[in-house]
């Protein structure tokens, strides 16, 4: 299986996560923007994900809730700045347990001719906030999400011509 | 007149602008969230500002247009992530002439007992994008806006008790 790459440079405020998927760009775009598909791939494997709200348009609100085996809930929310199908999504991103750290995430989907390079760049207001996300296991959660998304994409196949 | 301070560190992705205003926090909050007051202070002095859209709530869209003496227009737009009266506003921010650089701005108003510390932290997706804003005169525009806001606040006075 392809690997998910992270760039986390000391003293910077961003995290860049890259993964190449063996699926056409429009299929990847659908998987990341369809609320019905989010629970199948978003978040680490040991949590379940519920889509509380997901309005995929500029100004649209989104909120996902992770639930652990004991029923503990972890909410994430934000707003969409731009949705440019099938190539770019820009949105804000906040873990409700750390509301002072609002991040801005830009997801870019690059068409590689049947395959797709997914690049998620998240930038945080401070280096400390970025580092807290890293220490909190953000990259491992991201890696598991990308693996789960690859599994999902394999089941979606190519759209009708 | 008090000075506007900027922190722009090499190799980082953010710009922090700070100004202390001789006005109560709720008056400053009103000045920065009332669409009717925006044209009186937003932007450098040699441009006029028109509020095309300003929905001050999570998910609300905003768009301001600067016009120069020759009629040239410069649009700025984004969405509000959070509006927490009277202390914090988090929104995205994009110059339509450079749509690949979406910034996240957090404005914090700190109550100093009749005076207010205004802190605007803007973080950009890359160092290069941050530096382009600096080279393009962003700090000078910000400084003039802060001076104009101070002038406006002097005319607004204290709200009725």
GROMACS .gro file of C-alpha atoms in nm:
model
  322
    1UNK     CA    1   0.000   0.000   0.000
    2UNK     CA    2   0.120   0.352  -0.078
    3UNK     CA    3   0.246   0.553   0.214
    4UNK     CA    4   0.118   0.877   0.360
    5UNK     CA    5   0.389   1.141   0.387
    6UNK     CA    6   0.407   1.418   0.642
    7UNK     CA    7   0.613   1.735   0.640
    8UNK     CA    8   0.639   1.887   0.988
    9UNK     CA    9   0.931   2.129   1.007
   10UNK     CA   10   1.051   2.259   1.345
   11UNK     CA   11   0.947   2.617   1.418
   12UNK     CA   12   0.681   2.629   1.148
   13UNK     CA   13   0.306   2.651   1.187
   14UNK     CA   14   0.194   2.397   0.933
   15UNK     CA   15   0.157   2.028   0.869
   16UNK     CA   16   0.147   1.897   0.514
   17UNK     CA   17   0.008   1.547   0.456
   18UNK     CA   18   0.032   1.386   0.113
   19UNK     CA   19  -0.105   1.063  -0.022
   20UNK     CA   20  -0.137   0.927  -0.374
   21UNK     CA   21  -0.457   0.731  -0.431
   22UNK     CA   22  -0.514   0.479  -0.704
   23UNK     CA   23  -0.845   0.639  -0.805
   24UNK     CA   24  -0.958   0.915  -1.043
   25UNK     CA   25  -0.980   1.265  -0.904
   26UNK     CA   26  -1.357   1.297  -0.926
   27UNK     CA   27  -1.401   0.979  -0.724
   28UNK     CA   28  -1.164   1.108  -0.454
   29UNK     CA   29  -1.346   1.442  -0.452
   30UNK     CA   30  -1.676   1.262  -0.405
   31UNK     CA   31  -1.538   1.055  -0.116
   32UNK     CA   32  -1.419   1.365   0.071
   33UNK     CA   33  -1.732   1.575   0.012
   34UNK     CA   34  -2.019   1.323   0.045
   35UNK     CA   35  -2.150   1.323   0.405
   36UNK     CA   36  -2.267   0.963   0.366
   37UNK     CA   37  -1.909   0.849   0.295
   38UNK     CA   38  -1.729   1.041   0.574
   39UNK     CA   39  -1.798   0.781   0.849
   40UNK     CA   40  -1.627   0.517   0.632
   41UNK     CA   41  -1.287   0.686   0.639
   42UNK     CA   42  -1.260   1.000   0.856
   43UNK     CA   43  -1.070   0.955   1.181
   44UNK     CA   44  -0.862   0.681   1.341
   45UNK     CA   45  -0.985   0.322   1.330
   46UNK     CA   46  -1.061   0.293   1.703
   47UNK     CA   47  -1.321   0.573   1.690
   48UNK     CA   48  -1.651   0.598   1.507
   49UNK     CA   49  -1.741   0.914   1.320
   50UNK     CA   50  -2.081   1.078   1.294
   51UNK     CA   51  -2.153   1.369   1.058
   52UNK     CA   52  -2.353   1.620   1.256
   53UNK     CA   53  -2.346   1.883   0.982
   54UNK     CA   54  -2.171   1.915   0.646
   55UNK     CA   55  -2.272   2.192   0.408
   56UNK     CA   56  -2.014   2.169   0.130
   57UNK     CA   57  -2.022   2.526  -0.006
   58UNK     CA   58  -1.858   2.861   0.080
   59UNK     CA   59  -1.991   2.960   0.421
   60UNK     CA   60  -2.124   2.612   0.488
   61UNK     CA   61  -2.076   2.474   0.837
   62UNK     CA   62  -1.939   2.129   0.914
   63UNK     CA   63  -1.922   1.931   1.236
   64UNK     CA   64  -1.804   1.573   1.283
   65UNK     CA   65  -1.820   1.383   1.610
   66UNK     CA   66  -1.583   1.101   1.703
   67UNK     CA   67  -1.705   0.853   1.962
   68UNK     CA   68  -1.487   0.610   2.153
   69UNK     CA   69  -1.577   0.266   2.290
   70UNK     CA   70  -1.683   0.414   2.624
   71UNK     CA   71  -1.916   0.669   2.463
   72UNK     CA   72  -1.681   0.965   2.500
   73UNK     CA   73  -1.740   1.224   2.227
   74UNK     CA   74  -1.490   1.450   2.051
   75UNK     CA   75  -1.630   1.721   1.828
   76UNK     CA   76  -1.461   1.889   1.533
   77UNK     CA   77  -1.610   2.177   1.342
   78UNK     CA   78  -1.548   2.463   1.104
   79UNK     CA   79  -1.665   2.647   0.796
   80UNK     CA   80  -1.592   2.608   0.427
   81UNK     CA   81  -1.415   2.903   0.265
   82UNK     CA   82  -1.405   2.756  -0.086
   83UNK     CA   83  -1.514   2.439  -0.259
   84UNK     CA   84  -1.379   2.413  -0.611
   85UNK     CA   85  -1.481   2.075  -0.756
   86UNK     CA   86  -1.295   1.853  -0.818
   87UNK     CA   87  -0.966   2.011  -0.719
   88UNK     CA   88  -0.965   2.220  -0.402
   89UNK     CA   89  -1.136   2.258  -0.066
   90UNK     CA   90  -1.042   2.530   0.184
   91UNK     CA   91  -1.196   2.517   0.529
   92UNK     CA   92  -1.139   2.606   0.890
   93UNK     CA   93  -1.092   2.335   1.145
   94UNK     CA   94  -1.124   2.331   1.520
   95UNK     CA   95  -1.116   2.057   1.782
   96UNK     CA   96  -1.384   2.162   2.027
   97UNK     CA   97  -1.158   2.057   2.314
   98UNK     CA   98  -0.903   2.322   2.211
   99UNK     CA   99  -1.116   2.607   2.073
  100UNK     CA  100  -0.836   2.863   2.077
  101UNK     CA  101  -0.654   2.679   1.801
  102UNK     CA  102  -0.847   2.727   1.479
  103UNK     CA  103  -0.657   2.587   1.182
  104UNK     CA  104  -0.700   2.649   0.813
  105UNK     CA  105  -0.689   2.340   0.592
  106UNK     CA  106  -0.642   2.341   0.217
  107UNK     CA  107  -0.700   2.009   0.044
  108UNK     CA  108  -0.573   1.996  -0.312
  109UNK     CA  109  -0.647   1.706  -0.545
  110UNK     CA  110  -0.403   1.673  -0.833
  111UNK     CA  111  -0.501   1.466  -1.136
  112UNK     CA  112  -0.225   1.216  -1.214
  113UNK     CA  113  -0.420   1.049  -1.496
  114UNK     CA  114  -0.636   0.789  -1.322
  115UNK     CA  115  -0.452   0.836  -0.994
  116UNK     CA  116  -0.482   1.133  -0.760
  117UNK     CA  117  -0.240   1.315  -0.535
  118UNK     CA  118  -0.418   1.435  -0.220
  119UNK     CA  119  -0.237   1.714  -0.035
  120UNK     CA  120  -0.378   1.849   0.292
  121UNK     CA  121  -0.200   2.156   0.424
  122UNK     CA  122  -0.308   2.268   0.771
  123UNK     CA  123  -0.176   2.591   0.913
  124UNK     CA  124  -0.217   2.684   1.280
  125UNK     CA  125  -0.217   3.026   1.450
  126UNK     CA  126   0.104   2.944   1.642
  127UNK     CA  127   0.390   2.696   1.638
  128UNK     CA  128   0.281   2.580   1.985
  129UNK     CA  129  -0.070   2.499   1.862
  130UNK     CA  130   0.074   2.307   1.567
  131UNK     CA  131   0.308   2.114   1.795
  132UNK     CA  132   0.023   2.028   2.034
  133UNK     CA  133  -0.167   1.866   1.748
  134UNK     CA  134   0.142   1.665   1.655
  135UNK     CA  135   0.193   1.551   2.015
  136UNK     CA  136  -0.177   1.465   2.040
  137UNK     CA  137  -0.145   1.205   1.765
  138UNK     CA  138  -0.271   1.408   1.470
  139UNK     CA  139  -0.037   1.244   1.218
  140UNK     CA  140  -0.131   0.891   1.328
  141UNK     CA  141  -0.500   0.979   1.299
  142UNK     CA  142  -0.433   1.127   0.956
  143UNK     CA  143  -0.240   0.821   0.843
  144UNK     CA  144  -0.520   0.588   0.950
  145UNK     CA  145  -0.776   0.811   0.777
  146UNK     CA  146  -0.576   0.799   0.455
  147UNK     CA  147  -0.548   0.418   0.474
  148UNK     CA  148  -0.923   0.393   0.534
  149UNK     CA  149  -0.991   0.632   0.244
  150UNK     CA  150  -0.776   0.413   0.016
  151UNK     CA  151  -0.983   0.110   0.121
  152UNK     CA  152  -1.306   0.299   0.053
  153UNK     CA  153  -1.188   0.421  -0.288
  154UNK     CA  154  -1.113   0.063  -0.390
  155UNK     CA  155  -1.483  -0.019  -0.335
  156UNK     CA  156  -1.616   0.289  -0.515
  157UNK     CA  157  -1.449   0.209  -0.844
  158UNK     CA  158  -1.470   0.428  -1.146
  159UNK     CA  159  -1.782   0.632  -1.214
  160UNK     CA  160  -1.997   0.551  -1.519
  161UNK     CA  161  -1.843   0.704  -1.833
  162UNK     CA  162  -0.113   5.899   1.876
  163UNK     CA  163  -0.046   5.542   1.990
  164UNK     CA  164   0.150   5.328   1.751
  165UNK     CA  165   0.055   5.011   1.571
  166UNK     CA  166   0.303   4.730   1.627
  167UNK     CA  167   0.383   4.449   1.388
  168UNK     CA  168   0.558   4.121   1.452
  169UNK     CA  169   0.682   3.964   1.129
  170UNK     CA  170   0.950   3.704   1.199
  171UNK     CA  171   1.161   3.563   0.915
  172UNK     CA  172   1.064   3.212   0.809
  173UNK     CA  173   0.727   3.218   0.983
  174UNK     CA  174   0.382   3.219   0.827
  175UNK     CA  175   0.211   3.482   1.036
  176UNK     CA  176   0.179   3.854   1.089
  177UNK     CA  177   0.067   3.990   1.424
  178UNK     CA  178  -0.063   4.347   1.437
  179UNK     CA  179  -0.135   4.511   1.773
  180UNK     CA  180  -0.288   4.844   1.862
  181UNK     CA  181  -0.421   4.986   2.189
  182UNK     CA  182  -0.731   5.203   2.143
  183UNK     CA  183  -0.855   5.461   2.388
  184UNK     CA  184  -1.211   5.322   2.377
  185UNK     CA  185  -1.408   5.055   2.564
  186UNK     CA  186  -1.406   4.706   2.424
  187UNK     CA  187  -1.774   4.698   2.327
  188UNK     CA  188  -1.731   5.015   2.122
  189UNK     CA  189  -1.431   4.868   1.941
  190UNK     CA  190  -1.623   4.547   1.879
  191UNK     CA  191  -1.910   4.746   1.732
  192UNK     CA  192  -1.676   4.941   1.503
  193UNK     CA  193  -1.523   4.623   1.361
  194UNK     CA  194  -1.852   4.434   1.315
  195UNK     CA  195  -2.098   4.701   1.197
  196UNK     CA  196  -2.109   4.706   0.814
  197UNK     CA  197  -2.209   5.073   0.818
  198UNK     CA  198  -1.886   5.165   0.996
  199UNK     CA  199  -1.641   4.960   0.787
  200UNK     CA  200  -1.603   5.221   0.506
  201UNK     CA  201  -1.492   5.475   0.769
  202UNK     CA  202  -1.178   5.285   0.867
  203UNK     CA  203  -1.104   4.969   0.665
  204UNK     CA  204  -0.818   4.999   0.417
  205UNK     CA  205  -0.555   5.257   0.333
  206UNK     CA  206  -0.652   5.624   0.308
  207UNK     CA  207  -0.606   5.653  -0.069
  208UNK     CA  208  -0.872   5.390  -0.139
  209UNK     CA  209  -1.244   5.387  -0.071
  210UNK     CA  210  -1.409   5.079   0.076
  211UNK     CA  211  -1.750   4.937  -0.007
  212UNK     CA  212  -1.909   4.655   0.192
  213UNK     CA  213  -2.052   4.414  -0.061
  214UNK     CA  214  -2.147   4.152   0.199
  215UNK     CA  215  -2.089   4.114   0.573
  216UNK     CA  216  -2.275   3.846   0.765
  217UNK     CA  217  -2.118   3.854   1.109
  218UNK     CA  218  -2.190   3.499   1.232
  219UNK     CA  219  -2.029   3.156   1.200
  220UNK     CA  220  -2.055   3.062   0.834
  221UNK     CA  221  -2.137   3.418   0.733
  222UNK     CA  222  -1.974   3.548   0.418
  223UNK     CA  223  -1.799   3.883   0.389
  224UNK     CA  224  -1.670   4.074   0.089
  225UNK     CA  225  -1.521   4.425   0.086
  226UNK     CA  226  -1.421   4.612  -0.230
  227UNK     CA  227  -1.150   4.878  -0.239
  228UNK     CA  228  -1.168   5.131  -0.521
  229UNK     CA  229  -0.886   5.357  -0.633
  230UNK     CA  230  -0.906   5.704  -0.788
  231UNK     CA  231  -0.912   5.559  -1.140
  232UNK     CA  232  -1.199   5.323  -1.061
  233UNK     CA  233  -0.984   5.010  -1.026
  234UNK     CA  234  -1.141   4.760  -0.788
  235UNK     CA  235  -0.974   4.520  -0.543
  236UNK     CA  236  -1.194   4.262  -0.377
  237UNK     CA  237  -1.136   4.086  -0.047
  238UNK     CA  238  -1.355   3.809   0.085
  239UNK     CA  239  -1.388   3.525   0.329
  240UNK     CA  240  -1.608   3.351   0.584
  241UNK     CA  241  -1.652   3.388   0.957
  242UNK     CA  242  -1.554   3.084   1.161
  243UNK     CA  243  -1.643   3.233   1.500
  244UNK     CA  244  -1.783   3.558   1.632
  245UNK     CA  245  -1.764   3.580   2.011
  246UNK     CA  246  -1.885   3.926   2.119
  247UNK     CA  247  -1.714   4.135   2.239
  248UNK     CA  248  -1.380   3.956   2.244
  249UNK     CA  249  -1.294   3.744   1.943
  250UNK     CA  250  -1.354   3.712   1.570
  251UNK     CA  251  -1.202   3.434   1.359
  252UNK     CA  252  -1.240   3.454   0.984
  253UNK     CA  253  -1.079   3.357   0.659
  254UNK     CA  254  -0.938   3.623   0.434
  255UNK     CA  255  -0.849   3.625   0.067
  256UNK     CA  256  -0.742   3.894  -0.177
  257UNK     CA  257  -0.926   3.804  -0.495
  258UNK     CA  258  -0.615   3.894  -0.695
  259UNK     CA  259  -0.423   3.614  -0.519
  260UNK     CA  260  -0.686   3.345  -0.459
  261UNK     CA  261  -0.436   3.070  -0.377
  262UNK     CA  262  -0.338   3.245  -0.055
  263UNK     CA  263  -0.624   3.213   0.189
  264UNK     CA  264  -0.529   3.344   0.532
  265UNK     CA  265  -0.689   3.287   0.870
  266UNK     CA  266  -0.727   3.598   1.083
  267UNK     CA  267  -0.802   3.596   1.454
  268UNK     CA  268  -0.890   3.935   1.603
  269UNK     CA  269  -0.881   3.944   1.982
  270UNK     CA  270  -1.007   4.242   2.182
  271UNK     CA  271  -0.862   4.262   2.532
  272UNK     CA  272  -1.037   4.478   2.792
  273UNK     CA  273  -0.785   4.712   2.955
  274UNK     CA  274  -1.048   4.895   3.161
  275UNK     CA  275  -1.183   5.164   2.929
  276UNK     CA  276  -0.907   5.101   2.677
  277UNK     CA  277  -0.881   4.805   2.443
  278UNK     CA  278  -0.592   4.605   2.305
  279UNK     CA  279  -0.669   4.493   1.949
  280UNK     CA  280  -0.458   4.201   1.827
  281UNK     CA  281  -0.497   4.072   1.471
  282UNK     CA  282  -0.306   3.752   1.398
  283UNK     CA  283  -0.306   3.645   1.034
  284UNK     CA  284  -0.157   3.313   0.936
  285UNK     CA  285  -0.088   3.219   0.576
  286UNK     CA  286  -0.055   2.876   0.411
  287UNK     CA  287   0.313   2.935   0.329
  288UNK     CA  288   0.599   3.165   0.426
  289UNK     CA  289   0.612   3.283   0.064
  290UNK     CA  290   0.247   3.389   0.071
  291UNK     CA  291   0.301   3.574   0.399
  292UNK     CA  292   0.606   3.750   0.256
  293UNK     CA  293   0.416   3.850  -0.060
  294UNK     CA  294   0.157   4.027   0.155
  295UNK     CA  295   0.434   4.209   0.341
  296UNK     CA  296   0.602   4.315   0.017
  297UNK     CA  297   0.265   4.424  -0.122
  298UNK     CA  298   0.226   4.684   0.152
  299UNK     CA  299   0.001   4.494   0.390
  300UNK     CA  300   0.153   4.646   0.705
  301UNK     CA  301   0.121   5.002   0.575
  302UNK     CA  302  -0.243   4.939   0.485
  303UNK     CA  303  -0.297   4.791   0.829
  304UNK     CA  304  -0.129   5.085   1.000
  305UNK     CA  305  -0.348   5.334   0.815
  306UNK     CA  306  -0.658   5.130   0.895
  307UNK     CA  307  -0.569   5.131   1.264
  308UNK     CA  308  -0.514   5.509   1.259
  309UNK     CA  309  -0.849   5.557   1.085
  310UNK     CA  310  -1.017   5.327   1.336
  311UNK     CA  311  -0.873   5.535   1.622
  312UNK     CA  312  -1.019   5.848   1.461
  313UNK     CA  313  -1.357   5.681   1.422
  314UNK     CA  314  -1.359   5.556   1.782
  315UNK     CA  315  -1.299   5.910   1.906
  316UNK     CA  316  -1.624   6.014   1.738
  317UNK     CA  317  -1.828   5.717   1.861
  318UNK     CA  318  -1.765   5.789   2.227
  319UNK     CA  319  -1.900   5.572   2.503
  320UNK     CA  320  -2.230   5.391   2.459
  321UNK     CA  321  -2.530   5.484   2.677
  322UNK     CA  322  -2.497   5.326   3.021
   0.00000   0.00000   0.00000
